[in-house]
Tab-separated table of C-alpha atoms in Angstrom:
chain	number	residue	atom	x	y	z
A	206	MET	CA	0.000	0.000	0.000
A	207	SER	CA	1.088	3.533	-0.702
A	208	SER	CA	2.312	5.670	2.204
A	209	GLN	CA	0.835	8.716	0.496
A	210	PRO	CA	-2.283	10.249	2.075
A	211	VAL	CA	-5.430	8.763	0.577
A	212	ASP	CA	-7.145	11.073	-1.875
A	213	GLN	CA	-10.847	10.551	-1.163
A	214	SER	CA	-11.804	12.580	-4.194
A	215	PHE	CA	-10.118	10.072	-6.519
A	216	GLU	CA	-12.805	7.950	-8.163
A	217	PRO	CA	-11.116	4.815	-9.459
A	218	GLU	CA	-12.307	3.325	-12.720
A	219	ILE	CA	-12.934	-0.329	-11.993
A	220	THR	CA	-13.982	-3.062	-14.404
A	221	ALA	CA	-15.656	-6.142	-12.970
A	222	PHE	CA	-16.507	-9.343	-14.771
A	223	TYR	CA	-19.303	-11.406	-13.304
A	224	CYS	CA	-20.655	-14.795	-14.293
A	225	GLY	CA	-24.188	-15.118	-15.602
A	226	TYR	CA	-25.215	-17.232	-12.630
A	227	CYS	CA	-24.356	-16.243	-9.042
A	228	GLY	CA	-22.496	-13.039	-10.001
A	229	TYR	CA	-25.319	-11.684	-12.105
A	230	MET	CA	-27.963	-12.799	-9.626
A	231	ALA	CA	-26.097	-11.115	-6.774
A	232	ALA	CA	-26.031	-7.879	-8.789
A	233	ASP	CA	-29.739	-8.263	-9.529
A	234	THR	CA	-30.500	-8.950	-5.870
A	235	ALA	CA	-28.489	-5.879	-4.846
A	236	GLY	CA	-30.593	-3.839	-7.240
A	237	ALA	CA	-33.868	-5.323	-6.037
A	238	LEU	CA	-32.950	-4.707	-2.392
A	239	LYS	CA	-31.587	-1.241	-3.230
A	240	VAL	CA	-28.226	-2.091	-1.677
A	241	GLN	CA	-25.866	0.703	-2.586
A	242	TYR	CA	-22.354	0.233	-3.923
A	243	PRO	CA	-19.811	2.563	-5.581
A	244	ALA	CA	-20.915	3.782	-8.974
A	245	ASN	CA	-17.418	3.676	-10.438
A	246	VAL	CA	-17.540	-0.061	-11.197
A	247	LYS	CA	-18.398	-1.097	-14.746
A	248	PHE	CA	-19.730	-4.629	-15.051
A	249	ILE	CA	-19.275	-7.067	-17.890
A	250	ARG	CA	-21.262	-10.264	-17.905
A	251	LEU	CA	-19.598	-13.524	-18.875
A	252	PRO	CA	-21.398	-16.833	-19.405
A	253	CYS	CA	-19.155	-18.306	-16.694
A	254	ILE	CA	-16.038	-17.050	-14.919
A	255	GLY	CA	-14.281	-19.984	-16.569
A	256	LYS	CA	-14.637	-17.925	-19.760
A	257	THR	CA	-12.274	-15.306	-18.323
A	258	ASP	CA	-9.371	-14.749	-20.658
A	259	ILE	CA	-6.218	-12.971	-19.530
A	260	ARG	CA	-6.622	-10.845	-22.644
A	261	TYR	CA	-9.856	-9.417	-21.180
A	262	LEU	CA	-8.149	-8.503	-17.936
A	263	LEU	CA	-5.142	-6.881	-19.592
A	264	ALA	CA	-7.298	-5.090	-22.166
A	265	ALA	CA	-9.303	-3.510	-19.332
A	266	PHE	CA	-6.118	-2.048	-17.860
A	267	GLU	CA	-4.869	-0.943	-21.253
A	268	GLN	CA	-8.180	0.825	-21.858
A	269	GLY	CA	-8.024	2.775	-18.637
A	270	ALA	CA	-9.140	0.644	-15.713
A	271	ASP	CA	-7.438	1.264	-12.377
A	272	ALA	CA	-8.472	-2.195	-11.175
A	273	VAL	CA	-10.268	-5.303	-12.379
A	274	TYR	CA	-12.069	-7.967	-10.417
A	275	LEU	CA	-14.109	-11.086	-11.000
A	276	VAL	CA	-17.327	-12.093	-9.279
A	277	ALA	CA	-17.952	-15.828	-9.319
A	278	CYS	CA	-20.068	-18.526	-7.735
A	279	PRO	CA	-18.737	-19.883	-4.407
A	280	LEU	CA	-16.007	-22.515	-4.835
A	281	GLY	CA	-17.677	-25.895	-5.167
A	282	ASN	CA	-20.904	-24.346	-6.436
A	283	CYS	CA	-20.023	-23.291	-9.984
A	284	HIS	CA	-22.853	-23.917	-12.437
A	285	HIS	CA	-20.215	-25.327	-14.782
A	286	VAL	CA	-18.622	-27.294	-11.928
A	287	ARG	CA	-15.080	-25.851	-12.025
A	288	GLY	CA	-15.323	-22.615	-14.011
A	289	ASN	CA	-14.615	-20.516	-10.916
A	290	GLU	CA	-11.474	-22.552	-10.193
A	291	ARG	CA	-10.287	-21.773	-13.702
A	292	GLY	CA	-11.007	-18.132	-12.965
A	293	VAL	CA	-8.783	-18.310	-9.867
A	294	ALA	CA	-5.921	-19.737	-11.940
A	295	ARG	CA	-6.286	-16.950	-14.494
A	296	VAL	CA	-6.414	-14.226	-11.880
A	297	ASN	CA	-3.216	-15.628	-10.331
A	298	ARG	CA	-1.541	-15.629	-13.741
A	299	ALA	CA	-2.779	-12.085	-14.407
A	300	LYS	CA	-1.329	-10.936	-11.063
A	301	LYS	CA	2.115	-12.210	-12.073
A	302	LEU	CA	1.866	-10.585	-15.492
A	303	LEU	CA	0.748	-7.265	-14.012
A	304	ASP	CA	3.659	-7.349	-11.554
A	305	GLU	CA	6.018	-8.015	-14.467
A	306	ILE	CA	4.481	-5.209	-16.523
A	307	GLY	CA	4.768	-2.763	-13.627
A	308	ILE	CA	1.061	-2.141	-13.006
A	309	GLY	CA	0.921	-4.307	-9.885
A	310	GLY	CA	-0.862	-7.589	-9.273
A	311	SER	CA	-2.860	-6.237	-6.321
A	312	ARG	CA	-5.018	-4.318	-8.793
A	313	VAL	CA	-6.754	-7.529	-9.808
A	314	ASP	CA	-8.781	-9.747	-7.496
A	315	MET	CA	-11.635	-12.201	-7.307
A	316	PHE	CA	-14.720	-12.518	-5.099
A	317	PHE	CA	-17.067	-15.444	-4.541
A	318	MET	CA	-20.722	-15.198	-3.601
A	319	SER	CA	-24.073	-16.813	-4.156
A	320	GLY	CA	-26.890	-15.118	-6.007
A	321	SER	CA	-28.659	-14.032	-2.834
A	322	GLN	CA	-25.651	-12.221	-1.354
A	323	ALA	CA	-26.408	-8.656	-2.328
A	324	ASN	CA	-24.301	-7.237	0.489
A	325	ALA	CA	-21.296	-9.357	-0.470
A	326	PHE	CA	-21.660	-7.980	-3.996
A	327	ALA	CA	-21.648	-4.415	-2.672
A	328	ASP	CA	-18.764	-5.208	-0.293
A	329	ALA	CA	-16.628	-6.424	-3.208
A	330	ALA	CA	-17.140	-3.114	-5.013
A	331	ARG	CA	-16.378	-1.152	-1.826
A	332	THR	CA	-13.296	-3.268	-1.027
A	333	MET	CA	-11.802	-2.687	-4.465
A	334	THR	CA	-12.671	1.000	-4.488
A	335	THR	CA	-11.056	1.516	-1.079
A	336	ARG	CA	-7.968	-0.458	-2.073
A	337	ILE	CA	-7.497	1.455	-5.302
A	338	ARG	CA	-8.025	4.817	-3.590
A	339	GLU	CA	-5.089	3.851	-1.357
A	340	LEU	CA	-2.985	2.623	-4.276
A	341	GLY	CA	-3.808	5.592	-6.466
A	342	PRO	CA	-4.509	5.647	-10.189
A	343	SER	CA	-3.114	3.040	-12.557
A	344	PRO	CA	0.585	3.707	-13.268
A	345	LEU	CA	-0.375	3.881	-16.950
A	346	LYS	CA	-2.521	6.920	-16.230
A	347	VAL	CA	0.134	8.486	-14.049
A	348	LYS	CA	2.691	7.984	-16.783
A	349	ALA	CA	0.379	9.441	-19.359
A	350	GLY	CA	0.180	12.499	-17.152
A	351	ARG	CA	-3.539	12.270	-16.771
A	352	ALA	CA	-5.454	13.807	-13.934
A	353	LEU	CA	-6.760	11.492	-11.264
A	354	GLY	CA	-9.500	8.936	-12.042
A	355	GLY	CA	-12.441	9.732	-14.264
A	356	THR	CA	-11.555	13.397	-14.408
A	357	ALA	CA	-8.767	12.638	-16.907
B	219	MET	CA	4.828	-31.360	-30.524
B	220	ILE	CA	7.579	-28.815	-30.044
B	221	VAL	CA	7.252	-27.390	-26.538
B	222	ALA	CA	8.397	-23.877	-25.713
B	223	GLU	CA	8.173	-21.334	-22.920
B	224	GLN	CA	7.972	-17.565	-23.096
B	225	LYS	CA	11.004	-15.497	-22.116
B	226	THR	CA	10.550	-12.934	-19.357
B	227	LEU	CA	9.197	-9.535	-20.315
B	228	ASP	CA	12.523	-7.927	-19.346
B	229	GLU	CA	14.468	-10.253	-21.646
B	230	ILE	CA	12.066	-9.534	-24.476
B	231	LYS	CA	12.257	-5.763	-23.969
B	232	THR	CA	16.056	-5.975	-24.110
B	233	LEU	CA	15.885	-7.978	-27.338
B	234	LEU	CA	13.595	-5.402	-28.922
B	235	GLY	CA	16.333	-2.776	-28.601
B	236	ASP	CA	15.375	0.556	-30.088
B	237	GLY	CA	12.814	-0.864	-32.520
B	238	ARG	CA	9.794	1.425	-32.613
B	239	ARG	CA	7.417	-0.616	-34.763
B	240	VAL	CA	7.234	-4.085	-33.245
B	241	LEU	CA	5.288	-6.982	-34.734
B	242	VAL	CA	4.611	-9.994	-32.507
B	243	VAL	CA	4.219	-13.046	-34.748
B	244	GLY	CA	2.471	-16.081	-33.294
B	245	CYS	CA	2.283	-19.559	-34.758
B	246	GLY	CA	-0.863	-21.661	-35.059
B	247	THR	CA	0.784	-25.039	-34.671
B	248	CYS	CA	2.886	-26.606	-31.859
B	249	VAL	CA	3.281	-23.490	-29.721
B	250	THR	CA	-0.458	-22.859	-29.871
B	251	VAL	CA	-1.235	-26.213	-28.293
B	252	CYS	CA	1.435	-25.777	-25.633
B	253	PHE	CA	0.042	-22.288	-24.904
B	254	ALA	CA	3.349	-20.519	-25.493
B	255	GLY	CA	3.008	-18.736	-28.823
B	256	GLY	CA	-0.456	-18.991	-30.346
B	257	GLU	CA	-2.926	-16.260	-31.237
B	258	ARG	CA	-3.970	-15.753	-27.622
B	259	GLU	CA	-0.391	-15.567	-26.367
B	260	ALA	CA	0.515	-13.138	-29.168
B	261	GLY	CA	-2.366	-10.902	-28.067
B	262	VAL	CA	-1.412	-11.107	-24.392
B	263	LEU	CA	2.260	-10.438	-25.109
B	264	ALA	CA	1.537	-7.494	-27.431
B	265	CYS	CA	-0.809	-5.969	-24.835
B	266	SER	CA	1.692	-6.572	-22.005
B	267	LEU	CA	4.519	-5.010	-24.012
B	268	ARG	CA	2.444	-1.977	-24.961
B	269	MET	CA	1.738	-1.272	-21.298
B	270	ALA	CA	5.255	-2.137	-20.082
B	271	CYS	CA	6.881	0.051	-22.746
B	272	GLN	CA	4.505	2.904	-21.951
B	273	LEU	CA	5.564	2.680	-18.307
B	274	ASP	CA	9.228	2.596	-19.356
B	275	GLY	CA	8.648	5.735	-21.417
B	276	HIS	CA	9.717	3.838	-24.531
B	277	ALA	CA	7.387	4.775	-27.377
B	278	ARG	CA	6.658	1.728	-29.464
B	279	GLU	CA	3.881	0.724	-31.813
B	280	ILE	CA	3.217	-2.931	-31.011
B	281	THR	CA	0.843	-5.102	-33.031
B	282	ASP	CA	0.409	-8.843	-33.419
B	283	VAL	CA	-0.442	-11.365	-36.080
B	284	THR	CA	-0.560	-15.145	-36.060
B	285	VAL	CA	0.222	-17.340	-39.046
B	286	GLN	CA	-0.967	-20.903	-39.354
B	287	ARG	CA	2.534	-22.383	-39.509
B	288	GLN	CA	5.599	-20.257	-38.927
B	289	CYS	CA	8.044	-23.005	-39.937
B	290	GLU	CA	7.124	-22.950	-43.640
B	291	TRP	CA	8.014	-19.981	-45.794
B	292	GLU	CA	4.760	-20.046	-47.782
B	293	PHE	CA	2.677	-19.595	-44.647
B	294	LEU	CA	4.658	-16.504	-43.712
B	295	ASP	CA	3.578	-14.725	-46.865
B	296	ALA	CA	0.148	-14.103	-45.299
B	297	ALA	CA	1.852	-11.628	-42.956
B	298	ALA	CA	4.505	-10.383	-45.397
B	299	ASP	CA	3.336	-6.763	-45.525
B	300	GLN	CA	3.201	-6.443	-41.739
B	301	ILE	CA	6.580	-8.140	-41.332
B	302	LYS	CA	8.231	-5.841	-43.874
B	303	ASP	CA	6.770	-2.750	-42.185
B	304	ALA	CA	8.138	-3.687	-38.758
B	305	ASP	CA	11.422	-2.415	-37.327
B	306	VAL	CA	11.684	-5.615	-35.335
B	307	VAL	CA	9.733	-8.854	-35.527
B	308	LEU	CA	9.237	-10.672	-32.241
B	309	SER	CA	8.600	-14.288	-33.174
B	310	ILE	CA	6.821	-16.445	-30.628
B	311	GLY	CA	7.163	-19.527	-32.779
B	312	CYS	CA	9.793	-22.159	-32.007
B	313	GLY	CA	13.394	-21.678	-33.088
B	314	VAL	CA	12.475	-22.984	-36.523
B	315	GLY	CA	9.851	-20.281	-36.905
B	316	VAL	CA	12.299	-17.523	-35.981
B	317	GLN	CA	14.767	-18.778	-38.582
B	318	ALA	CA	12.069	-19.254	-41.208
B	319	ILE	CA	11.158	-15.559	-40.856
B	320	ALA	CA	14.827	-14.559	-40.991
B	321	GLU	CA	15.326	-16.581	-44.175
B	322	ARG	CA	12.126	-15.464	-45.883
B	323	PHE	CA	12.653	-11.782	-45.030
B	324	PRO	CA	16.415	-11.182	-45.254
B	325	ASN	CA	16.113	-7.464	-44.494
B	326	THR	CA	14.027	-7.918	-41.351
B	327	TRP	CA	15.414	-7.991	-37.811
B	328	VAL	CA	13.859	-10.979	-36.014
B	329	VAL	CA	14.190	-11.843	-32.324
B	330	PRO	CA	12.815	-14.808	-30.356
B	331	GLY	CA	10.161	-14.356	-27.690
B	332	LEU	CA	10.266	-18.001	-26.648
B	333	ASP	CA	12.834	-20.475	-25.413
B	334	THR	CA	12.267	-23.685	-27.374
B	335	LYS	CA	12.541	-26.513	-24.864
B	336	PHE	CA	11.909	-29.977	-26.273
B	337	MET	CA	9.704	-32.364	-28.232
B	338	GLY	CA	7.133	-33.800	-25.917
B	339	LEU	CA	3.534	-34.277	-24.958
B	340	PRO	CA	1.106	-33.036	-22.323
B	341	THR	CA	1.010	-35.565	-19.478
B	342	GLU	CA	-1.866	-33.663	-17.907
B	343	GLN	CA	-3.442	-30.269	-18.456
B	344	GLY	CA	-0.719	-27.679	-17.957
B	345	ILE	CA	2.202	-30.131	-17.810
B	346	TRP	CA	4.411	-31.105	-20.753
B	347	ALA	CA	7.175	-33.689	-20.685
B	348	GLU	CA	9.997	-34.532	-23.055
B	349	ARG	CA	9.625	-37.676	-25.126
B	350	CYS	CA	11.889	-37.426	-28.169
B	351	ALA	CA	15.415	-36.092	-28.635
B	352	ALA	CA	15.438	-36.364	-32.455
B	353	CYS	CA	18.559	-38.541	-32.265
B	354	GLY	CA	18.211	-39.550	-35.897
B	355	GLU	CA	17.988	-43.334	-35.370
B	356	CYS	CA	14.924	-44.497	-33.479
B	357	LEU	CA	15.435	-47.190	-30.859
B	358	LEU	CA	11.858	-47.392	-29.616
B	359	GLY	CA	11.407	-50.758	-31.350
B	360	VAL	CA	13.812	-52.438	-28.930
B	361	THR	CA	12.879	-50.525	-25.789
B	362	GLY	CA	9.148	-51.111	-25.683
B	363	GLY	CA	8.177	-47.648	-26.897
B	364	VAL	CA	10.022	-45.787	-24.114
B	365	CYS	CA	12.924	-43.693	-25.380
B	366	PRO	CA	16.220	-44.300	-23.564
B	367	ILE	CA	17.765	-41.236	-25.217
B	368	ALA	CA	15.124	-38.739	-24.109
B	369	ARG	CA	14.015	-40.326	-20.856
B	370	CYS	CA	17.252	-41.626	-19.370
B	371	SER	CA	19.272	-38.709	-17.995
B	372	LYS	CA	22.464	-40.339	-19.318
B	373	SER	CA	20.866	-41.546	-22.577
B	374	LEU	CA	22.150	-45.031	-21.822
B	375	LEU	CA	21.485	-47.731	-24.392
B	376	ASN	CA	21.905	-50.578	-21.907
B	377	GLY	CA	20.595	-49.354	-18.583
B	378	PRO	CA	19.821	-48.746	-15.876
B	379	CYS	CA	22.848	-47.243	-14.207
B	380	GLY	CA	23.672	-47.387	-10.509
B	381	GLY	CA	21.863	-44.118	-9.934
B	382	SER	CA	18.448	-45.695	-10.364
B	383	GLU	CA	16.800	-45.990	-6.982
B	384	GLY	CA	13.243	-47.063	-6.299
B	385	GLY	CA	12.328	-46.342	-9.919
B	386	HIS	CA	13.667	-42.796	-9.779
B	387	CYS	CA	16.702	-41.100	-11.239
B	388	GLU	CA	19.538	-39.869	-9.063
B	389	ILE	CA	19.387	-36.408	-10.632
B	390	ASN	CA	16.008	-35.722	-9.060
B	391	PRO	CA	13.614	-37.955	-7.141
B	392	ASP	CA	10.749	-36.504	-9.202
B	393	VAL	CA	12.261	-37.875	-12.414
B	394	PRO	CA	11.324	-41.462	-13.187
B	395	CYS	CA	14.223	-43.699	-14.235
B	396	GLY	CA	13.871	-44.176	-17.993
B	397	TRP	CA	15.294	-47.672	-17.844
B	398	GLN	CA	12.965	-48.657	-15.017
B	399	LEU	CA	10.092	-47.543	-17.259
B	400	ILE	CA	11.520	-49.635	-20.103
B	401	TYR	CA	11.974	-52.681	-17.885
B	402	ASP	CA	8.492	-52.422	-16.360
B	403	ARG	CA	6.856	-52.101	-19.739
B	404	MET	CA	8.826	-54.978	-21.280
B	405	GLU	CA	7.965	-57.157	-18.288
B	406	LYS	CA	4.276	-56.284	-18.630
B	407	LEU	CA	4.389	-57.136	-22.336
B	408	GLY	CA	6.249	-60.412	-21.664
B	409	LYS	CA	9.198	-59.275	-23.780
B	410	LEU	CA	12.024	-59.079	-21.275
B	411	GLU	CA	14.130	-61.333	-23.490
B	412	VAL	CA	14.435	-58.439	-25.966
B	413	LEU	CA	16.488	-56.595	-23.345
B	414	MET	CA	19.016	-59.447	-23.275
B	415	ASP	CA	20.366	-58.232	-26.606
B	416	LEU	CA	22.994	-55.641	-25.819
B	417	GLN	CA	22.797	-52.517	-27.884
B	418	PRO	CA	26.022	-51.542	-29.637
B	419	PRO	CA	27.400	-48.009	-29.301
B	420	LYS	CA	25.084	-45.552	-31.016
B	421	ASN	CA	26.138	-43.706	-34.139
B	422	TRP	CA	25.767	-40.183	-32.866
B	423	GLN	CA	26.691	-38.783	-36.269
B	424	LYS	CA	23.040	-39.299	-37.130
B	425	SER	CA	22.196	-36.949	-34.289
B	426	ARG	CA	23.550	-33.433	-33.755
B	427	ASP	CA	27.135	-34.722	-33.624
B	428	GLY	CA	27.031	-35.110	-37.406
B	429	GLY	CA	26.317	-31.405	-37.892
B	430	PRO	CA	23.126	-29.849	-39.256
B	431	ARG	CA	20.933	-32.535	-40.757
B	432	LYS	CA	18.971	-32.579	-43.985
B	433	ILE	CA	16.638	-35.038	-45.673
B	434	VAL	CA	16.348	-35.175	-49.457
B	435	ARG	CA	13.395	-36.971	-51.054
B	436	GLU	CA	13.996	-37.055	-54.784
B	437	ASP	CA	10.473	-38.397	-55.425
B	438	LEU	CA	8.982	-35.256	-53.892
B	439	ARG	CA	11.255	-32.669	-55.426
B	440	LEU	CA	10.020	-30.480	-58.247
B	441	PRO	CA	11.770	-31.047	-61.556
B	442	HIS	CA	14.518	-28.521	-62.173
B	443	GLU	CA	13.965	-26.259	-65.113
B	444	GLU	CA	16.744	-26.459	-67.691
């Protein structure tokens, strides 16, 4: 974590991929229950988190994301049996690649929840937003000399 | 298949030198199925390099293309225009692919993005193991289909050696003894008597010791024009 003071005005741009089963249902439940979560997360629906390709994760960073995370069914409860385990392996690989690139592997993560867990869905968004506020904008943005977050 | 592994990003960046226009060239054959240099890996590497070079402050234009088979000149022609436009071509084919590009495009600077490791097969998803050393004179007919050249650490023709312990090789307890594998298989097949014939010293001139190798098939060659 950065030792710099946290800039609360920085709104990180976060891309999240969720599966069409638990992830999507959790988002839907959060909406139905009017559970609030940070508005700076953009969601992309995948048929299963096993569909996650490292290209998707890297492309999100290249296109301006400060962080990326996956929302999947709980381990052992994937609709496609082991798709979420494949997602874990890809996130781990992406972390190594991001460290090697210089962006930092802690900017990518994964969360597990069932379709009824609206608060867990909101917590994931809050956790990532808080973490990225502490880390600051993506080094790509800093290098490009952009202003903080969405105000680039 | 030929099995390869990607070099580190730092090694690759060093190899790229000052090249501004970089073309990553993937191959749709062996290195695609061992997940080292196919279309997906070319995309991931190009994207990683774009971001890494941006962070380094090194302005480069990095694109990628994948040809069906990098080890045949004709297949490279599909990407000829892109290759000729590049300051440096980063091949993520095997060593043959890198050289095929260098030969087909004599004015192009080509560098390897992979370390070519061996000829082998996937023993399970995500794990590849060596099976053939291309020694030039196949012995599998007398060793029950287990290669003593590739799978015995000493490439013994009449093994095992004294370093075989509990079915494992002395170099590493995770490496099975090639000659134990041969013996077990011959025993299972009821052909242990085949192993009683001692193998004479191998003619290593048919392998790399004889220099670069070439095969000529006159029946396949095109007639020379007078």
